[in-house]
């Protein structure tokens, strides 16, 4: 006669989550990601535009210092590199006017520099995220004017 419990009998439920509970948690996480991710990535785009505007402003200040020393802005030929390396025909150059090399825009593309500019004495331009003229939002052109 057997008077004890069998080692195979189930008397209590094992601790853990059911498949349904796990699916509910995954669905909630998915909804949160779907709600938060677009807002997060739009902020990244706005910060790239803000950073590019700040870099253009810093380049303008360096160009103004160059002009104070030499009496003119660098021509299009040496471009912004004249802020870091002395142009061959510039005896009054007192640079470098930037602590580091000329930065790339926030999307890794070089700034376009033109002197004389179409809107002023010089133009500094980034074509934005798409690298093409025109556009809107992150793809809009960013200039010093």
Tab-separated table of N, CA and C in Angstrom:
chain	number	residue	atom	x	y	z
A	1	UNK	N	0.808	-1.173	0.000
A	1	UNK	CA	0.000	0.000	0.000
A	1	UNK	C	0.854	1.239	0.000
A	2	UNK	N	0.368	2.197	-0.759
A	2	UNK	CA	1.134	3.430	-0.893
A	2	UNK	C	0.423	4.525	-0.127
A	3	UNK	N	1.126	5.180	0.826
A	3	UNK	CA	0.487	6.199	1.660
A	3	UNK	C	1.036	7.598	1.400
A	4	UNK	N	2.090	7.763	0.659
A	4	UNK	CA	2.684	9.091	0.448
A	4	UNK	C	2.331	9.679	-0.907
A	5	UNK	N	2.858	10.836	-1.130
A	5	UNK	CA	2.622	11.496	-2.405
A	5	UNK	C	3.601	10.956	-3.442
A	6	UNK	N	3.152	10.882	-4.628
A	6	UNK	CA	4.023	10.471	-5.726
A	6	UNK	C	4.940	11.631	-6.079
A	7	UNK	N	6.126	11.319	-6.454
A	7	UNK	CA	7.036	12.414	-6.822
A	7	UNK	C	6.644	13.057	-8.138
A	8	UNK	N	5.704	12.448	-8.847
A	8	UNK	CA	5.266	12.985	-10.129
A	8	UNK	C	3.966	13.760	-10.035
A	9	UNK	N	3.370	13.855	-8.917
A	9	UNK	CA	2.107	14.566	-8.819
A	9	UNK	C	2.373	16.073	-8.757
A	10	UNK	N	1.483	16.828	-9.343
A	10	UNK	CA	1.613	18.281	-9.371
A	10	UNK	C	0.655	18.847	-8.349
A	11	UNK	N	1.208	19.477	-7.330
A	11	UNK	CA	0.361	20.038	-6.287
A	11	UNK	C	0.292	21.556	-6.362
A	12	UNK	N	1.320	22.206	-6.923
A	12	UNK	CA	1.319	23.662	-7.006
A	12	UNK	C	1.824	24.067	-8.397
A	13	UNK	N	1.394	25.186	-8.829
A	13	UNK	CA	1.810	25.689	-10.137
A	13	UNK	C	3.229	26.242	-10.042
A	14	UNK	N	4.053	25.976	-11.048
A	14	UNK	CA	5.415	26.506	-11.098
A	14	UNK	C	5.355	28.021	-11.287
A	15	UNK	N	6.259	28.761	-10.622
A	15	UNK	CA	6.244	30.209	-10.820
A	15	UNK	C	6.742	30.558	-12.226
A	16	UNK	N	6.226	31.642	-12.810
A	16	UNK	CA	6.637	32.082	-14.143
A	16	UNK	C	5.489	32.793	-14.835
A	17	UNK	N	5.717	33.129	-16.093
A	17	UNK	CA	4.715	33.848	-16.870
A	17	UNK	C	4.106	32.927	-17.899
A	18	UNK	N	2.854	33.149	-18.185
A	18	UNK	CA	2.214	32.382	-19.242
A	18	UNK	C	2.522	33.045	-20.576
A	19	UNK	N	2.278	32.341	-21.631
A	19	UNK	CA	2.508	32.883	-22.968
A	19	UNK	C	1.644	34.113	-23.207
A	20	UNK	N	0.440	34.107	-22.740
A	20	UNK	CA	-0.458	35.242	-22.903
A	20	UNK	C	0.091	36.485	-22.198
A	21	UNK	N	0.584	36.321	-20.978
A	21	UNK	CA	1.164	37.457	-20.246
A	21	UNK	C	2.370	38.017	-20.996
A	22	UNK	N	3.206	37.159	-21.541
A	22	UNK	CA	4.372	37.625	-22.301
A	22	UNK	C	3.954	38.370	-23.563
A	23	UNK	N	2.935	37.882	-24.253
A	23	UNK	CA	2.455	38.562	-25.457
A	23	UNK	C	1.891	39.941	-25.141
A	24	UNK	N	1.202	40.073	-24.029
A	24	UNK	CA	0.668	41.380	-23.622
A	24	UNK	C	1.808	42.355	-23.351
A	25	UNK	N	2.845	41.910	-22.652
A	25	UNK	CA	3.991	42.779	-22.353
A	25	UNK	C	4.697	43.196	-23.652
A	26	UNK	N	4.900	42.257	-24.577
A	26	UNK	CA	5.544	42.581	-25.855
A	26	UNK	C	4.695	43.580	-26.641
A	27	UNK	N	3.379	43.421	-26.627
A	27	UNK	CA	2.494	44.350	-27.329
A	27	UNK	C	2.582	45.751	-26.728
A	28	UNK	N	2.625	45.848	-25.421
A	28	UNK	CA	2.737	47.159	-24.761
A	28	UNK	C	4.069	47.817	-25.107
A	29	UNK	N	5.142	47.063	-25.075
A	29	UNK	CA	6.460	47.614	-25.441
A	29	UNK	C	6.449	48.076	-26.896
A	30	UNK	N	5.834	47.295	-27.777
A	30	UNK	CA	5.739	47.679	-29.184
A	30	UNK	C	4.980	48.982	-29.369
A	31	UNK	N	3.879	49.146	-28.645
A	31	UNK	CA	3.113	50.393	-28.724
A	31	UNK	C	3.931	51.583	-28.228
A	32	UNK	N	4.649	51.397	-27.135
A	32	UNK	CA	5.481	52.491	-26.610
A	32	UNK	C	6.585	52.878	-27.599
A	33	UNK	N	7.243	51.902	-28.190
A	33	UNK	CA	8.299	52.189	-29.170
A	33	UNK	C	7.707	52.905	-30.377
A	34	UNK	N	6.545	52.459	-30.829
A	34	UNK	CA	5.891	53.103	-31.965
A	34	UNK	C	5.495	54.538	-31.677
A	35	UNK	N	5.218	54.842	-30.449
A	35	UNK	CA	4.834	56.205	-30.057
A	35	UNK	C	6.051	57.095	-29.821
A	36	UNK	N	7.090	56.583	-29.184
A	36	UNK	CA	8.241	57.386	-28.776
A	36	UNK	C	9.280	57.522	-29.892
A	37	UNK	N	9.533	56.483	-30.658
A	37	UNK	CA	10.612	56.491	-31.650
A	37	UNK	C	10.502	57.631	-32.666
A	38	UNK	N	9.332	57.887	-33.278
A	38	UNK	CA	9.271	58.993	-34.241
A	38	UNK	C	9.615	60.352	-33.621
A	39	UNK	N	9.179	60.567	-32.406
A	39	UNK	CA	9.492	61.832	-31.734
A	39	UNK	C	10.985	61.932	-31.438
A	40	UNK	N	11.591	60.832	-31.047
A	40	UNK	CA	13.021	60.808	-30.757
A	40	UNK	C	13.835	61.102	-32.015
A	41	UNK	N	13.513	60.438	-33.114
A	41	UNK	CA	14.286	60.616	-34.336
A	41	UNK	C	14.064	61.989	-34.966
A	42	UNK	N	12.898	62.594	-34.766
A	42	UNK	CA	12.703	63.953	-35.278
A	42	UNK	C	13.565	64.943	-34.496
A	43	UNK	N	13.792	64.675	-33.216
A	43	UNK	CA	14.670	65.539	-32.422
A	43	UNK	C	16.119	65.426	-32.884
A	44	UNK	N	16.532	64.238	-33.297
A	44	UNK	CA	17.893	64.066	-33.813
A	44	UNK	C	18.080	64.915	-35.063
A	45	UNK	N	17.086	64.922	-35.946
A	45	UNK	CA	17.163	65.737	-37.157
A	45	UNK	C	17.241	67.221	-36.841
A	46	UNK	N	16.461	67.665	-35.869
A	46	UNK	CA	16.491	69.080	-35.483
A	46	UNK	C	17.840	69.452	-34.890
A	47	UNK	N	18.433	68.558	-34.119
A	47	UNK	CA	19.727	68.871	-33.524
A	47	UNK	C	20.821	68.925	-34.586
A	48	UNK	N	20.716	68.125	-35.647
A	48	UNK	CA	21.698	68.185	-36.734
A	48	UNK	C	21.628	69.532	-37.437
A	49	UNK	N	20.424	70.037	-37.669
A	49	UNK	CA	20.252	71.348	-38.296
A	49	UNK	C	20.819	72.434	-37.381
A	50	UNK	N	20.528	72.353	-36.092
A	50	UNK	CA	21.029	73.342	-35.134
A	50	UNK	C	22.557	73.326	-35.080
A	51	UNK	N	23.154	72.145	-35.087
A	51	UNK	CA	24.610	72.024	-35.073
A	51	UNK	C	25.220	72.627	-36.320
A	52	UNK	N	24.618	72.375	-37.474
A	52	UNK	CA	25.128	72.933	-38.733
A	52	UNK	C	25.047	74.452	-38.710
A	53	UNK	N	23.946	74.998	-38.216
A	53	UNK	CA	23.826	76.468	-38.116
A	53	UNK	C	24.912	77.043	-37.197
A	54	UNK	N	25.193	76.367	-36.098
A	54	UNK	CA	26.223	76.837	-35.166
A	54	UNK	C	27.605	76.774	-35.815
A	55	UNK	N	27.875	75.721	-36.581
A	55	UNK	CA	29.167	75.630	-37.263
A	55	UNK	C	29.317	76.732	-38.310
A	56	UNK	N	28.254	77.020	-39.045
A	56	UNK	CA	28.309	78.108	-40.029
A	56	UNK	C	28.579	79.433	-39.330
A	57	UNK	N	27.954	79.648	-38.186
A	57	UNK	CA	28.194	80.878	-37.418
A	57	UNK	C	29.661	80.970	-36.976
A	58	UNK	N	30.226	79.848	-36.518
A	58	UNK	CA	31.636	79.838	-36.102
A	58	UNK	C	32.556	80.094	-37.303
A	59	UNK	N	32.218	79.540	-38.458
A	59	UNK	CA	33.017	79.790	-39.664
A	59	UNK	C	32.944	81.258	-40.070
A	60	UNK	N	31.773	81.866	-39.929
A	60	UNK	CA	31.629	83.297	-40.226
A	60	UNK	C	32.551	84.131	-39.330
A	61	UNK	N	32.587	83.808	-38.061
A	61	UNK	CA	33.451	84.557	-37.135
A	61	UNK	C	34.927	84.383	-37.493
A	62	UNK	N	35.320	83.172	-37.865
A	62	UNK	CA	36.705	82.937	-38.275
A	62	UNK	C	37.025	83.699	-39.565
A	63	UNK	N	36.071	83.745	-40.484
A	63	UNK	CA	36.278	84.497	-41.724
A	63	UNK	C	36.391	85.998	-41.445
A	64	UNK	N	35.611	86.487	-40.491
A	64	UNK	CA	35.720	87.904	-40.111
A	64	UNK	C	37.108	88.201	-39.537
A	65	UNK	N	37.630	87.303	-38.722
A	65	UNK	CA	38.984	87.487	-38.180
A	65	UNK	C	40.021	87.458	-39.297
A	66	UNK	N	39.867	86.570	-40.244
A	66	UNK	CA	40.748	86.501	-41.416
A	66	UNK	C	40.737	87.849	-42.145
A	67	UNK	N	39.534	88.393	-42.346
A	67	UNK	CA	39.407	89.672	-43.046
A	67	UNK	C	40.057	90.815	-42.265
A	68	UNK	N	39.921	90.800	-40.942
A	68	UNK	CA	40.578	91.843	-40.143
A	68	UNK	C	42.090	91.807	-40.334
A	69	UNK	N	42.658	90.621	-40.444
A	69	UNK	CA	44.112	90.491	-40.609
A	69	UNK	C	44.577	90.798	-42.026
A	70	UNK	N	43.831	90.348	-43.013
A	70	UNK	CA	44.302	90.433	-44.399
A	70	UNK	C	43.660	91.547	-45.212
A	71	UNK	N	42.551	92.076	-44.729
A	71	UNK	CA	41.864	93.136	-45.458
A	71	UNK	C	40.797	92.631	-46.416
A	72	UNK	N	40.641	91.324	-46.552
A	72	UNK	CA	39.621	90.763	-47.442
A	72	UNK	C	39.311	89.329	-47.014
A	73	UNK	N	38.194	88.832	-47.521
A	73	UNK	CA	37.846	87.436	-47.278
A	73	UNK	C	38.619	86.557	-48.261
A	74	UNK	N	38.858	85.289	-47.917
A	74	UNK	CA	39.527	84.412	-48.876
A	74	UNK	C	38.658	84.217	-50.118
A	75	UNK	N	39.293	84.025	-51.248
A	75	UNK	CA	38.552	83.785	-52.481
A	75	UNK	C	37.991	82.364	-52.471
A	76	UNK	N	37.203	82.070	-53.467
A	76	UNK	CA	36.596	80.737	-53.568
A	76	UNK	C	37.655	79.658	-53.749
A	77	UNK	N	38.733	79.995	-54.442
A	77	UNK	CA	39.761	78.983	-54.741
A	77	UNK	C	40.350	78.346	-53.487
A	78	UNK	N	40.946	79.109	-52.557
A	78	UNK	CA	41.422	78.414	-51.350
A	78	UNK	C	40.261	78.035	-50.430
A	79	UNK	N	39.164	78.778	-50.526
A	79	UNK	CA	37.973	78.474	-49.739
A	79	UNK	C	38.218	78.518	-48.243
A	80	UNK	N	37.504	77.672	-47.540
A	80	UNK	CA	37.587	77.655	-46.077
A	80	UNK	C	38.913	77.096	-45.573
A	81	UNK	N	39.646	76.402	-46.423
A	81	UNK	CA	40.955	75.882	-45.998
A	81	UNK	C	41.924	77.021	-45.689
A	82	UNK	N	41.640	78.233	-46.206
A	82	UNK	CA	42.476	79.395	-45.897
A	82	UNK	C	42.397	79.763	-44.418
A	83	UNK	N	41.412	79.245	-43.714
A	83	UNK	CA	41.307	79.508	-42.283
A	83	UNK	C	42.287	78.662	-41.474
A	84	UNK	N	42.813	77.604	-42.100
A	84	UNK	CA	43.707	76.676	-41.406
A	84	UNK	C	45.124	76.732	-41.967
A	85	UNK	N	45.250	76.895	-43.287
A	85	UNK	CA	46.557	76.934	-43.945
A	85	UNK	C	46.718	78.250	-44.698
A	86	UNK	N	47.898	78.817	-44.602
A	86	UNK	CA	48.170	80.093	-45.266
A	86	UNK	C	48.086	79.926	-46.780
A	87	UNK	N	47.255	80.754	-47.435
A	87	UNK	CA	47.263	80.755	-48.896
A	87	UNK	C	48.609	81.291	-49.400
A	88	UNK	N	49.042	80.828	-50.549
A	88	UNK	CA	50.361	81.181	-51.090
A	88	UNK	C	50.520	82.686	-51.302
A	89	UNK	N	49.465	83.367	-51.651
A	89	UNK	CA	49.553	84.798	-51.971
A	89	UNK	C	49.040	85.699	-50.842
A	90	UNK	N	49.158	85.265	-49.591
A	90	UNK	CA	48.620	86.059	-48.482
A	90	UNK	C	49.676	86.332	-47.422
A	91	UNK	N	50.437	87.447	-47.566
A	91	UNK	CA	51.508	87.744	-46.612
A	91	UNK	C	51.010	88.183	-45.227
A	92	UNK	N	49.807	88.713	-45.126
A	92	UNK	CA	49.299	89.221	-43.844
A	92	UNK	C	48.539	88.156	-43.037
A	93	UNK	N	48.506	86.943	-43.542
A	93	UNK	CA	47.788	85.856	-42.862
A	93	UNK	C	48.376	85.668	-41.480
A	94	UNK	N	47.530	85.599	-40.444
A	94	UNK	CA	47.994	85.469	-39.067
A	94	UNK	C	47.251	84.331	-38.365
A	95	UNK	N	47.006	83.256	-39.096
A	95	UNK	CA	46.205	82.153	-38.570
A	95	UNK	C	47.048	81.096	-37.917
A	96	UNK	N	46.524	79.973	-37.655
A	96	UNK	CA	45.218	79.504	-38.121
A	96	UNK	C	44.061	80.149	-37.351
A	97	UNK	N	42.942	80.260	-38.045
A	97	UNK	CA	41.768	80.917	-37.485
A	97	UNK	C	40.774	79.919	-36.897
A	98	UNK	N	41.043	78.645	-37.092
A	98	UNK	CA	40.261	77.583	-36.466
A	98	UNK	C	41.205	76.701	-35.663
A	99	UNK	N	40.745	76.184	-34.534
A	99	UNK	CA	41.597	75.329	-33.694
A	99	UNK	C	41.843	73.972	-34.342
A	100	UNK	N	40.868	73.500	-35.123
A	100	UNK	CA	40.970	72.207	-35.793
A	100	UNK	C	40.737	72.412	-37.283
A	101	UNK	N	40.744	71.335	-38.016
A	101	UNK	CA	40.463	71.399	-39.455
A	101	UNK	C	39.043	71.910	-39.683
A	102	UNK	N	38.780	72.372	-40.886
A	102	UNK	CA	37.441	72.845	-41.240
A	102	UNK	C	36.474	71.673	-41.060
A	103	UNK	N	35.416	71.863	-40.262
A	103	UNK	CA	34.505	70.742	-39.991
A	103	UNK	C	33.635	70.415	-41.197
A	104	UNK	N	33.119	69.206	-41.208
A	104	UNK	CA	32.091	68.819	-42.166
A	104	UNK	C	30.744	69.176	-41.566
A	105	UNK	N	29.720	69.271	-42.397
A	105	UNK	CA	28.397	69.542	-41.837
A	105	UNK	C	27.906	68.323	-41.052
A	106	UNK	N	26.761	68.420	-40.482
A	106	UNK	CA	26.246	67.352	-39.602
A	106	UNK	C	25.986	66.046	-40.330
A	107	UNK	N	25.978	66.076	-41.645
A	107	UNK	CA	25.723	64.871	-42.433
A	107	UNK	C	26.994	64.374	-43.114
A	108	UNK	N	28.156	64.916	-42.691
A	108	UNK	CA	29.438	64.431	-43.186
A	108	UNK	C	29.850	64.966	-44.543
A	109	UNK	N	29.244	66.060	-44.970
A	109	UNK	CA	29.581	66.650	-46.269
A	109	UNK	C	30.307	67.979	-46.054
A	110	UNK	N	31.213	68.349	-46.957
A	110	UNK	CA	31.916	69.624	-46.792
A	110	UNK	C	30.994	70.814	-47.061
A	111	UNK	N	31.270	71.902	-46.373
A	111	UNK	CA	30.536	73.143	-46.627
A	111	UNK	C	30.972	73.714	-47.968
A	112	UNK	N	30.046	74.367	-48.651
A	112	UNK	CA	30.369	75.057	-49.891
A	112	UNK	C	30.646	76.515	-49.541
A	113	UNK	N	31.718	77.043	-50.094
A	113	UNK	CA	32.109	78.430	-49.817
A	113	UNK	C	32.281	79.133	-51.147
A	114	UNK	N	31.742	80.337	-51.228
A	114	UNK	CA	31.852	81.121	-52.453
A	114	UNK	C	32.106	82.574	-52.080
A	115	UNK	N	33.159	83.146	-52.653
A	115	UNK	CA	33.476	84.554	-52.403
A	115	UNK	C	33.974	85.172	-53.703
A	116	UNK	N	33.342	86.197	-54.181
A	116	UNK	CA	32.189	86.895	-53.603
A	116	UNK	C	30.936	86.029	-53.701
A	117	UNK	N	30.062	86.230	-52.749
A	117	UNK	CA	28.855	85.425	-52.688
A	117	UNK	C	27.732	86.011	-53.507
A	118	UNK	N	26.667	85.259	-53.644
A	118	UNK	CA	25.492	85.727	-54.371
A	118	UNK	C	24.608	86.614	-53.500
A	119	UNK	N	24.678	86.431	-52.179
A	119	UNK	CA	23.832	87.201	-51.259
A	119	UNK	C	24.616	88.162	-50.377
A	120	UNK	N	25.922	88.067	-50.392
A	120	UNK	CA	26.749	88.915	-49.550
A	120	UNK	C	28.192	88.814	-50.003
A	121	UNK	N	29.092	89.231	-49.126
A	121	UNK	CA	30.512	89.185	-49.477
A	121	UNK	C	30.999	87.752	-49.650
A	122	UNK	N	30.372	86.823	-48.925
A	122	UNK	CA	30.680	85.402	-49.091
A	122	UNK	C	29.446	84.589	-48.732
A	123	UNK	N	29.375	83.386	-49.266
A	123	UNK	CA	28.296	82.456	-48.940
A	123	UNK	C	28.911	81.181	-48.374
A	124	UNK	N	28.323	80.682	-47.305
A	124	UNK	CA	28.647	79.359	-46.769
A	124	UNK	C	27.349	78.575	-46.840
A	125	UNK	N	27.420	77.352	-47.372
A	125	UNK	CA	26.210	76.603	-47.649
A	125	UNK	C	26.370	75.125	-47.337
A	126	UNK	N	25.326	74.564	-46.743
A	126	UNK	CA	25.185	73.116	-46.594
A	126	UNK	C	23.868	72.757	-47.270
A	127	UNK	N	23.870	71.707	-48.085
A	127	UNK	CA	22.640	71.292	-48.766
A	127	UNK	C	21.745	70.432	-47.881
A	128	UNK	N	22.082	70.250	-46.634
A	128	UNK	CA	21.236	69.483	-45.720
A	128	UNK	C	21.473	67.989	-45.836
A	129	UNK	N	20.563	67.242	-45.278
A	129	UNK	CA	20.720	65.789	-45.169
A	129	UNK	C	20.825	65.106	-46.524
A	130	UNK	N	20.031	65.548	-47.509
A	130	UNK	CA	20.029	64.869	-48.808
A	130	UNK	C	21.190	65.280	-49.708
A	131	UNK	N	21.902	66.359	-49.377
A	131	UNK	CA	23.033	66.794	-50.185
A	131	UNK	C	22.648	67.392	-51.525
A	132	UNK	N	21.368	67.721	-51.705
A	132	UNK	CA	20.868	68.279	-52.960
A	132	UNK	C	20.317	69.685	-52.720
A	133	UNK	N	20.426	70.575	-53.718
A	133	UNK	CA	19.858	71.921	-53.559
A	133	UNK	C	18.353	71.859	-53.300
A	134	UNK	N	17.869	72.810	-52.501
A	134	UNK	CA	16.447	72.883	-52.188
A	134	UNK	C	16.069	71.910	-51.089
A	135	UNK	N	14.795	71.622	-51.002
A	135	UNK	CA	14.315	70.671	-50.002
A	135	UNK	C	13.644	71.369	-48.838
A	136	UNK	N	13.139	70.563	-47.928
A	136	UNK	CA	12.490	71.105	-46.733
A	136	UNK	C	12.859	70.236	-45.544
A	137	UNK	N	12.611	70.754	-44.362
A	137	UNK	CA	12.958	70.030	-43.139
A	137	UNK	C	14.456	69.810	-43.050
A	138	UNK	N	14.866	68.570	-42.792
A	138	UNK	CA	16.291	68.245	-42.698
A	138	UNK	C	16.994	68.356	-44.046
A	139	UNK	N	16.253	68.290	-45.134
A	139	UNK	CA	16.842	68.358	-46.481
A	139	UNK	C	16.982	69.789	-46.987
A	140	UNK	N	16.524	70.763	-46.221
A	140	UNK	CA	16.592	72.162	-46.639
A	140	UNK	C	18.038	72.656	-46.625
A	141	UNK	N	18.306	73.606	-47.537
A	141	UNK	CA	19.619	74.235	-47.570
A	141	UNK	C	19.799	75.112	-46.337
A	142	UNK	N	21.006	75.130	-45.800
A	142	UNK	CA	21.327	75.951	-44.630
A	142	UNK	C	22.450	76.885	-45.058
A	143	UNK	N	22.230	78.183	-44.928
A	143	UNK	CA	23.227	79.164	-45.360
A	143	UNK	C	23.522	80.151	-44.249
A	144	UNK	N	24.496	81.010	-44.523
A	144	UNK	CA	24.841	82.050	-43.557
A	144	UNK	C	23.993	83.304	-43.736
A	145	UNK	N	22.995	83.271	-44.605
A	145	UNK	CA	22.150	84.448	-44.809
A	145	UNK	C	20.744	84.174	-44.370
